[in-house]
GROMACS .gro file of C-alpha atoms in nm:
model
  387
    1MET     CA    1  11.344  -5.568  11.428
    2LYS     CA    2  11.630  -5.324  11.332
    3SER     CA    3  11.635  -5.272  10.977
    4THR     CA    4  11.897  -5.067  10.721
    5PRO     CA    5  11.807  -4.701  10.664
    6LEU     CA    6  11.646  -4.655  10.335
    7HIS     CA    7  11.793  -4.501  10.003
    8PHE     CA    8  11.704  -4.179  10.001
    9GLU     CA    9  11.643  -4.190   9.592
   10GLU     CA   10  11.381  -4.467   9.614
   11VAL     CA   11  11.169  -4.278   9.931
   12GLU     CA   12  11.206  -3.916   9.691
   13ASP     CA   13  11.116  -4.139   9.363
   14ALA     CA   14  10.748  -4.284   9.556
   15ILE     CA   15  10.664  -3.934   9.675
   16LYS     CA   16  10.781  -3.761   9.355
   17ALA     CA   17  10.454  -4.070   9.200
   18SER     CA   18  10.249  -3.945   9.472
   19ALA     CA   19  10.330  -3.591   9.403
   20ARG     CA   20  10.254  -3.664   8.997
   21TYR     CA   21   9.914  -3.859   9.117
   22LEU     CA   22   9.834  -3.541   9.282
   23VAL     CA   23   9.876  -3.314   9.051
   24LYS     CA   24   9.660  -3.491   8.812
   25ALA     CA   25   9.424  -3.553   9.080
   26THR     CA   26   9.354  -3.219   9.085
   27LYS     CA   27   9.074  -3.073   8.882
   28SER     CA   28   9.007  -2.683   8.685
   29ASP     CA   29   8.821  -2.611   8.876
   30GLY     CA   30   8.974  -2.726   9.222
   31MET     CA   31   8.788  -2.956   9.357
   32PHE     CA   32   8.991  -3.306   9.342
   33THR     CA   33   8.917  -3.687   9.180
   34TYR     CA   34   8.896  -3.770   9.572
   35ARG     CA   35   8.811  -4.142   9.504
   36ILE     CA   36   8.776  -4.398   9.275
   37ASN     CA   37   8.859  -4.730   9.272
   38MET     CA   38   9.092  -4.890   9.036
   39ASP     CA   39   8.901  -5.236   9.015
   40PRO     CA   40   8.614  -5.110   8.735
   41ALA     CA   41   8.329  -5.382   8.878
   42VAL     CA   42   8.363  -5.182   9.227
   43ARG     CA   43   8.110  -4.861   9.248
   44VAL     CA   44   8.189  -4.516   9.363
   45LYS     CA   45   7.925  -4.338   9.581
   46LYS     CA   46   7.891  -3.967   9.460
   47ARG     CA   47   8.164  -3.752   9.824
   48TYR     CA   48   8.288  -3.530   9.904
   49ASN     CA   49   8.528  -3.444  10.216
   50LEU     CA   50   8.668  -3.034  10.245
   51LEU     CA   51   8.858  -3.188  10.574
   52ARG     CA   52   9.095  -3.407  10.335
   53HIS     CA   53   9.087  -3.177  10.058
   54ALA     CA   54   9.209  -2.920  10.262
   55GLY     CA   55   9.502  -3.134  10.466
   56THR     CA   56   9.587  -3.240  10.077
   57ILE     CA   57   9.620  -2.896  10.004
   58TYR     CA   58   9.900  -2.850  10.323
   59ALA     CA   59  10.055  -3.149  10.206
   60MET     CA   60  10.087  -3.040   9.802
   61CYS     CA   61  10.272  -2.665   9.926
   62THR     CA   62  10.532  -2.921  10.179
   63TYR     CA   63  10.538  -3.081   9.874
   64TYR     CA   64  10.627  -2.776   9.639
   65VAL     CA   65  10.854  -2.578   9.835
   66LYS     CA   66  11.140  -2.902   9.784
   67HIS     CA   67  11.054  -2.923   9.502
   68PRO     CA   68  10.909  -2.605   9.269
   69ASP     CA   69  10.781  -2.780   8.967
   70GLU     CA   70  10.530  -2.508   8.753
   71GLU     CA   71  10.220  -2.779   8.705
   72MET     CA   72  10.210  -2.849   9.082
   73LYS     CA   73  10.230  -2.529   9.175
   74SER     CA   74   9.931  -2.453   8.917
   75ALA     CA   75   9.730  -2.726   9.091
   76ILE     CA   76   9.773  -2.575   9.448
   77GLU     CA   77   9.599  -2.225   9.317
   78ARG     CA   78   9.328  -2.435   9.153
   79ALA     CA   79   9.289  -2.657   9.477
   80GLY     CA   80   9.321  -2.352   9.714
   81ARG     CA   81   9.082  -2.099   9.531
   82TYR     CA   82   8.830  -2.322   9.574
   83LEU     CA   83   8.796  -2.374   9.956
   84ARG     CA   84   8.942  -2.039   9.958
   85ASP     CA   85   8.599  -1.836   9.760
   86GLU     CA   86   8.375  -2.199   9.792
   87ALA     CA   87   8.364  -2.340  10.165
   88LEU     CA   88   8.456  -2.025  10.372
   89SER     CA   89   8.176  -1.823  10.491
   90THR     CA   90   8.068  -1.668  10.789
   91LEU     CA   91   7.885  -1.836  11.142
   92PRO     CA   92   7.507  -1.680  11.134
   93GLY     CA   93   7.503  -1.323  11.335
   94LYS     CA   94   7.862  -1.326  11.391
   95GLU     CA   95   8.055  -1.130  11.087
   96ASN     CA   96   8.356  -1.170  11.208
   97MET     CA   97   8.452  -1.509  11.195
   98LEU     CA   98   8.432  -1.748  10.975
   99SER     CA   99   8.448  -2.172  10.897
  100VAL     CA  100   8.527  -2.447  10.658
  101TRP     CA  101   8.211  -2.489  10.624
  102CYS     CA  102   8.089  -2.857  10.512
  103ASP     CA  103   7.789  -2.877  10.242
  104PRO     CA  104   7.533  -3.202  10.183
  105GLU     CA  105   7.551  -3.162   9.800
  106VAL     CA  106   7.945  -3.109   9.796
  107ASN     CA  107   7.977  -3.377  10.022
  108GLY     CA  108   7.687  -3.647   9.929
  109THR     CA  109   7.510  -3.666  10.261
  110ALA     CA  110   7.226  -3.672  10.397
  111HIS     CA  111   7.408  -3.445  10.696
  112PRO     CA  112   7.204  -3.086  10.777
  113PRO     CA  113   7.493  -2.774  10.673
  114GLN     CA  114   7.792  -2.789  10.956
  115ILE     CA  115   8.096  -2.695  11.071
  116LYS     CA  116   8.389  -2.890  11.162
  117LEU     CA  117   8.671  -2.852  11.442
  118GLY     CA  118   8.965  -3.022  11.233
  119GLY     CA  119   8.819  -2.856  10.938
  120THR     CA  120   8.812  -2.544  11.020
  121GLY     CA  121   9.208  -2.638  11.134
  122LEU     CA  122   9.339  -2.815  10.859
  123GLY     CA  123   9.150  -2.506  10.617
  124LEU     CA  124   9.419  -2.255  10.785
  125ALA     CA  125   9.660  -2.418  10.785
  126ALA     CA  126   9.604  -2.518  10.463
  127LEU     CA  127   9.552  -2.118  10.308
  128LEU     CA  128   9.862  -1.993  10.584
  129ASN     CA  129  10.110  -2.285  10.328
  130ILE     CA  130  10.007  -2.142  10.057
  131GLU     CA  131  10.089  -1.822  10.157
  132LYS     CA  132  10.481  -1.954  10.130
  133ILE     CA  133  10.410  -2.018   9.722
  134PHE     CA  134  10.150  -1.768   9.699
  135PRO     CA  135  10.234  -1.457   9.973
  136GLY     CA  136   9.864  -1.252  10.022
  137PHE     CA  137   9.682  -1.515   9.794
  138THR     CA  138   9.447  -1.511  10.162
  139PRO     CA  139   9.378  -1.173  10.269
  140LEU     CA  140   9.522  -1.242  10.658
  141PRO     CA  141   9.161  -1.070  10.769
  142THR     CA  142   9.070  -1.394  10.631
  143LEU     CA  143   9.298  -1.541  10.824
  144GLN     CA  144   9.259  -1.398  11.192
  145ALA     CA  145   8.826  -1.527  11.034
  146LEU     CA  146   8.877  -1.850  11.082
  147GLY     CA  147   9.125  -1.832  11.344
  148ARG     CA  148   8.826  -1.665  11.593
  149SER     CA  149   8.571  -1.917  11.511
  150ILE     CA  150   8.829  -2.147  11.682
  151LEU     CA  151   8.865  -2.013  11.966
  152TYR     CA  152   8.488  -1.926  12.005
  153MET     CA  153   8.458  -2.305  11.970
  154GLN     CA  154   8.665  -2.386  12.233
  155LYS     CA  155   8.568  -2.484  12.599
  156GLU     CA  156   8.696  -2.306  12.915
  157GLU     CA  157   8.930  -2.554  12.983
  158GLY     CA  158   9.095  -2.585  12.686
  159SER     CA  159   8.837  -2.853  12.443
  160PHE     CA  160   8.641  -2.781  12.208
  161TYR     CA  161   8.312  -2.856  12.014
  162ALA     CA  162   8.346  -3.102  11.731
  163LYS     CA  163   8.082  -2.972  11.578
  164TYR     CA  164   7.871  -2.649  11.503
  165ILE     CA  165   7.499  -2.708  11.344
  166PRO     CA  166   7.245  -2.488  11.353
  167SER     CA  167   6.988  -2.616  11.285
  168LEU     CA  168   7.056  -2.858  11.583
  169GLY     CA  169   7.191  -2.579  11.871
  170GLY     CA  170   7.447  -2.437  11.741
  171LEU     CA  171   7.777  -2.584  11.892
  172GLN     CA  172   7.827  -2.922  11.992
  173ASP     CA  173   8.034  -3.234  12.164
  174LYS     CA  174   7.836  -3.543  12.209
  175TRP     CA  175   8.080  -3.662  11.940
  176ASN     CA  176   8.413  -3.616  11.973
  177SER     CA  177   8.689  -3.635  11.749
  178LEU     CA  178   9.038  -3.811  11.803
  179PHE     CA  179   9.235  -3.554  11.570
  180TYR     CA  180   9.103  -3.219  11.561
  181PRO     CA  181   9.213  -3.009  11.901
  182GLY     CA  182   9.542  -3.123  11.715
  183GLU     CA  183   9.465  -3.018  11.344
  184ALA     CA  184   9.264  -2.690  11.515
  185ALA     CA  185   9.590  -2.650  11.755
  186LEU     CA  186   9.869  -2.682  11.434
  187GLY     CA  187   9.631  -2.362  11.215
  188LEU     CA  188   9.672  -2.184  11.486
  189LEU     CA  189   9.983  -2.149  11.549
  190MET     CA  190  10.074  -2.120  11.235
  191LEU     CA  191   9.886  -1.797  11.253
  192TYR     CA  192  10.096  -1.736  11.521
  193GLU     CA  193  10.420  -1.762  11.258
  194LYS     CA  194  10.172  -1.541  11.034
  195GLU     CA  195  10.115  -1.237  11.314
  196LYS     CA  196  10.262  -1.337  11.646
  197SER     CA  197   9.959  -1.259  11.856
  198ASP     CA  198   9.872  -1.461  12.178
  199ILE     CA  199   9.582  -1.504  12.090
  200TRP     CA  200   9.687  -1.727  11.887
  201LEU     CA  201   9.935  -1.874  12.070
  202ILE     CA  202   9.803  -1.919  12.407
  203SER     CA  203   9.477  -2.167  12.337
  204ALA     CA  204   9.639  -2.391  12.109
  205TYR     CA  205   9.820  -2.417  12.431
  206LYS     CA  206   9.527  -2.515  12.572
  207GLY     CA  207   9.489  -2.719  12.369
  208LEU     CA  208   9.723  -2.970  12.386
  209GLU     CA  209   9.722  -2.871  12.761
  210TYR     CA  210   9.440  -2.987  12.798
  211LEU     CA  211   9.498  -3.326  12.627
  212ALA     CA  212   9.847  -3.417  12.795
  213ARG     CA  213   9.664  -3.323  13.104
  214ILE     CA  214   9.372  -3.528  13.109
  215ARG     CA  215   9.573  -3.858  12.925
  216LYS     CA  216   9.820  -3.840  13.206
  217GLU     CA  217   9.810  -4.211  13.352
  218SER     CA  218   9.631  -4.269  13.123
  219THR     CA  219   9.797  -4.631  13.062
  220ALA     CA  220   9.594  -4.639  12.664
  221VAL     CA  221   9.600  -4.321  12.557
  222PRO     CA  222   9.522  -4.277  12.164
  223PRO     CA  223   9.798  -4.294  11.871
  224ASP     CA  224   9.655  -3.909  11.796
  225HIS     CA  225   9.955  -3.804  11.519
  226TRP     CA  226   9.812  -3.473  11.483
  227ALA     CA  227   9.897  -3.367  11.847
  228LEU     CA  228  10.246  -3.443  11.764
  229LEU     CA  229  10.243  -3.267  11.449
  230ALA     CA  230  10.093  -2.953  11.711
  231THR     CA  231  10.343  -2.958  11.944
  232GLU     CA  232  10.610  -2.995  11.723
  233LYS     CA  233  10.469  -2.668  11.589
  234ILE     CA  234  10.486  -2.557  11.903
  235LEU     CA  235  10.802  -2.600  12.080
  236LEU     CA  236  11.039  -2.511  11.799
  237LEU     CA  237  10.865  -2.200  11.665
  238GLU     CA  238  11.067  -1.950  11.851
  239HIS     CA  239  10.799  -1.662  12.086
  240ASP     CA  240  10.862  -1.389  12.272
  241SER     CA  241  10.515  -1.471  12.500
  242THR     CA  242  10.528  -1.450  12.846
  243ILE     CA  243  10.276  -1.776  12.898
  244ALA     CA  244  10.387  -2.029  13.115
  245LEU     CA  245  10.472  -2.356  12.793
  246SER     CA  246  10.476  -2.658  13.039
  247ARG     CA  247  10.820  -2.844  12.863
  248PRO     CA  248  10.754  -3.170  13.046
  249LEU     CA  249  10.343  -3.220  13.034
  250LEU     CA  250  10.357  -3.163  12.643
  251ILE     CA  251  10.660  -3.428  12.610
  252ASN     CA  252  10.554  -3.682  12.806
  253HIS     CA  253  10.163  -3.701  12.662
  254SER     CA  254  10.447  -3.719  12.329
  255LEU     CA  255  10.670  -4.005  12.452
  256GLN     CA  256  10.266  -4.127  12.549
  257ILE     CA  257  10.138  -4.214  12.177
  258CYS     CA  258  10.420  -4.301  12.028
  259GLU     CA  259  10.416  -4.538  12.328
  260THR     CA  260  10.082  -4.700  12.161
  261MET     CA  261  10.228  -4.659  11.850
  262LEU     CA  262  10.487  -4.825  11.881
  263GLN     CA  263  10.294  -5.137  12.035
  264THR     CA  264  10.053  -5.147  11.660
  265GLN     CA  265  10.297  -5.232  11.389
  266VAL     CA  266  10.350  -5.528  11.239
  267ASP     CA  267  10.593  -5.815  11.325
  268ASP     CA  268  10.440  -6.088  11.163
  269LEU     CA  269  10.726  -6.355  10.874
  270GLU     CA  270  10.396  -6.464  10.852
  271TYR     CA  271  10.282  -6.150  10.584
  272PRO     CA  272  10.528  -6.045  10.507
  273ARG     CA  273  10.378  -5.761  10.334
  274ALA     CA  274  10.238  -5.596  10.532
  275GLU     CA  275  10.573  -5.613  10.711
  276GLY     CA  276  10.592  -5.306  10.916
  277ALA     CA  277  10.293  -5.188  10.898
  278PHE     CA  278   9.979  -4.974  11.238
  279SER     CA  279   9.780  -5.257  11.096
  280ASN     CA  280   9.622  -5.616  11.113
  281ASP     CA  281   9.487  -5.610  10.731
  282GLY     CA  282   9.745  -5.397  10.621
  283LYS     CA  283   9.584  -5.126  10.547
  284THR     CA  284   9.793  -4.809  10.419
  285THR     CA  285   9.660  -4.468  10.598
  286PRO     CA  286   9.651  -4.647  10.976
  287THR     CA  287  10.121  -4.733  10.889
  288ALA     CA  288  10.093  -4.396  10.723
  289VAL     CA  289   9.961  -4.179  11.004
  290CYS     CA  290  10.105  -4.321  11.279
  291LEU     CA  291  10.454  -4.319  11.046
  292GLU     CA  292  10.477  -3.905  11.068
  293GLY     CA  293  10.406  -3.788  11.436
  294LEU     CA  294  10.673  -4.034  11.604
  295LEU     CA  295  10.856  -3.857  11.250
  296SER     CA  296  10.646  -3.544  11.392
  297ALA     CA  297  10.869  -3.649  11.751
  298LEU     CA  298  11.206  -3.709  11.645
  299THR     CA  299  11.203  -3.372  11.634
  300PHE     CA  300  11.173  -3.312  11.940
  301LEU     CA  301  11.176  -3.568  12.258
  302PRO     CA  302  11.532  -3.512  12.459
  303LYS     CA  303  11.871  -3.675  12.198
  304ASN     CA  304  11.963  -3.917  12.520
  305HIS     CA  305  11.541  -4.122  12.512
  306GLU     CA  306  11.595  -4.469  12.428
  307ILE     CA  307  11.245  -4.463  12.253
  308ARG     CA  308  11.454  -4.263  12.035
  309GLU     CA  309  11.625  -4.619  11.836
  310ARG     CA  310  11.309  -4.776  11.874
  311ILE     CA  311  11.092  -4.434  11.658
  312VAL     CA  312  11.417  -4.458  11.398
  313SER     CA  313  11.386  -4.848  11.366
  314SER     CA  314  10.980  -4.838  11.313
  315VAL     CA  315  10.999  -4.540  11.095
  316THR     CA  316  11.214  -4.704  10.816
  317ARG     CA  317  11.078  -5.020  10.828
  318GLY     CA  318  10.676  -4.882  10.837
  319ILE     CA  319  10.889  -4.610  10.539
  320ALA     CA  320  10.930  -4.960  10.331
  321PHE     CA  321  10.588  -5.117  10.461
  322LEU     CA  322  10.480  -4.783  10.185
  323ILE     CA  323  10.687  -4.832   9.943
  324ARG     CA  324  10.524  -5.120   9.916
  325ALA     CA  325  10.199  -5.002   9.824
  326GLN     CA  326  10.209  -4.751   9.636
  327ILE     CA  327  10.110  -4.848   9.297
  328LYS     CA  328  10.433  -4.871   9.016
  329LYS     CA  329  10.246  -4.862   8.677
  330GLY     CA  330   9.984  -4.894   8.465
  331LYS     CA  331   9.729  -4.601   8.453
  332PHE     CA  332   9.729  -4.609   8.863
  333ILE     CA  333  10.109  -4.479   8.956
  334GLY     CA  334  10.196  -4.372   9.243
  335ALA     CA  335   9.792  -4.436   9.376
  336MET     CA  336   9.820  -4.518   9.775
  337PRO     CA  337   9.597  -4.758   9.790
  338ARG     CA  338   9.412  -4.832  10.085
  339ALA     CA  339   9.522  -5.161  10.196
  340ILE     CA  340   9.846  -5.353  10.066
  341ASP     CA  341   9.628  -5.651   9.941
  342LYS     CA  342   9.376  -5.859   9.971
  343ILE     CA  343   9.274  -6.027  10.251
  344GLY     CA  344   9.124  -6.425  10.225
  345GLY     CA  345   8.829  -6.598  10.333
  346ASN     CA  346   8.449  -6.509  10.256
  347SER     CA  347   8.344  -6.339  10.528
  348VAL     CA  348   8.140  -6.039  10.490
  349GLU     CA  349   8.375  -5.861  10.647
  350SER     CA  350   8.627  -5.996  10.426
  351LYS     CA  351   8.387  -5.891  10.106
  352LYS     CA  352   8.317  -5.569  10.199
  353PHE     CA  353   8.645  -5.529  10.311
  354ASN     CA  354   8.800  -5.625   9.960
  355ARG     CA  355   8.583  -5.384   9.797
  356ARG     CA  356   8.786  -5.162   9.943
  357ALA     CA  357   9.130  -5.218   9.920
  358THR     CA  358   9.143  -5.132   9.564
  359GLU     CA  359   9.038  -4.724   9.742
  360VAL     CA  360   9.231  -4.506   9.614
  361ARG     CA  361   9.169  -4.096   9.788
  362ILE     CA  362   9.275  -3.852   9.776
  363ASP     CA  363   9.426  -3.821  10.159
  364TYR     CA  364   9.535  -4.118  10.116
  365LEU     CA  365   9.861  -4.020   9.889
  366GLN     CA  366   9.857  -3.715  10.151
  367HIS     CA  367   9.944  -3.890  10.434
  368ALA     CA  368  10.164  -4.185  10.333
  369MET     CA  369  10.329  -3.867  10.076
  370SER     CA  370  10.344  -3.667  10.374
  371ALA     CA  371  10.549  -3.985  10.585
  372MET     CA  372  10.754  -4.009  10.284
  373MET     CA  373  10.898  -3.617  10.222
  374GLN     CA  374  10.893  -3.645  10.604
  375TYR     CA  375  11.180  -3.949  10.703
  376ASN     CA  376  11.340  -3.832  10.317
  377THR     CA  377  11.400  -3.412  10.577
  378TYR     CA  378  11.542  -3.683  10.842
  379THR     CA  379  11.711  -3.874  10.719
  380ASP     CA  380  11.873  -3.576  10.463
  381THR     CA  381  11.984  -3.403  10.873
  382LEU     CA  382  12.175  -3.791  10.973
  383LYS     CA  383  12.436  -3.749  10.590
  384ASP     CA  384  12.760  -3.689  10.805
  385THR     CA  385  12.576  -3.849  11.196
  386PRO     CA  386  12.543  -4.248  11.248
  387VAL     CA  387  12.175  -4.356  11.330
   0.00000   0.00000   0.00000
């Protein structure tokens, strides 16, 4: 399905509304109002997720660079101070390594204290993005110590341990996250931009190369948007390293991910509200993360590849879906709900879905705002060029 490009200002208004919501959600102590439900009848459990805290800072910094605003700047500083001063700690017996620790008292869970690879990756990325606004906010030795802990969690062939749990003996790989390797690679690549030390670049490339290699012959590659964001970074950054990067391998992997994403997009005229979403039930975040990945891929995929036209049409429909889903008025203006609508039926599953359809969480905002910012950046480069 072809689509008409959205007006730049329409998307810009939605971006600014999301940003204002996030500023208001940043509390005086630097923590976010992590999750609310717009339906007052639904009781919200007390939870907190530091991965999403860091990801939200990352997006807020990206916004601020393009839209300097004192309230946003102050919110970024508060949230950054909480991440830097309250969430970082050394690994037992490894004083030269720092990580973002998941504290059960903060998270509101019964899980033991632990490190998640993605938390350290996004924490590093967030702090490095803050450096663009507050130079010297995080000392370089602290950033390097975060990088070293990521290297410590990487295996020889390039894959990573997902967690480090002291009470269970340390490094853990019984469970793996789809997104952690890409988040770790992105953090390392941003650290490389800061310091130009090959160890960060080599580790990031090994991680991406491993994913590309093990998925090369697969017909069911997962929609790994963080891998696409990290691939954009590694293919576009300037480096004078002697490391041999296989651009064709990374491009092929990216094409596989993009194909998976494109195949999941909804094209259902019987449910027009969900048209353009990447989830049949109208969830917003699966759509936003796919859009982030696809828009990232447009920055480096070959200019003459046939997939580009499909991606451009796809992301326009997807952004239109997100704008329809965003709350336009009232006390929750700018919020992004978990789903665009409730679903029909009286089953246990539908009731459970509908209780959370009106939920708003900081990562729902962060991913949607990031996708919309990427879309306007892309369309802005095409002002004098036919799509």
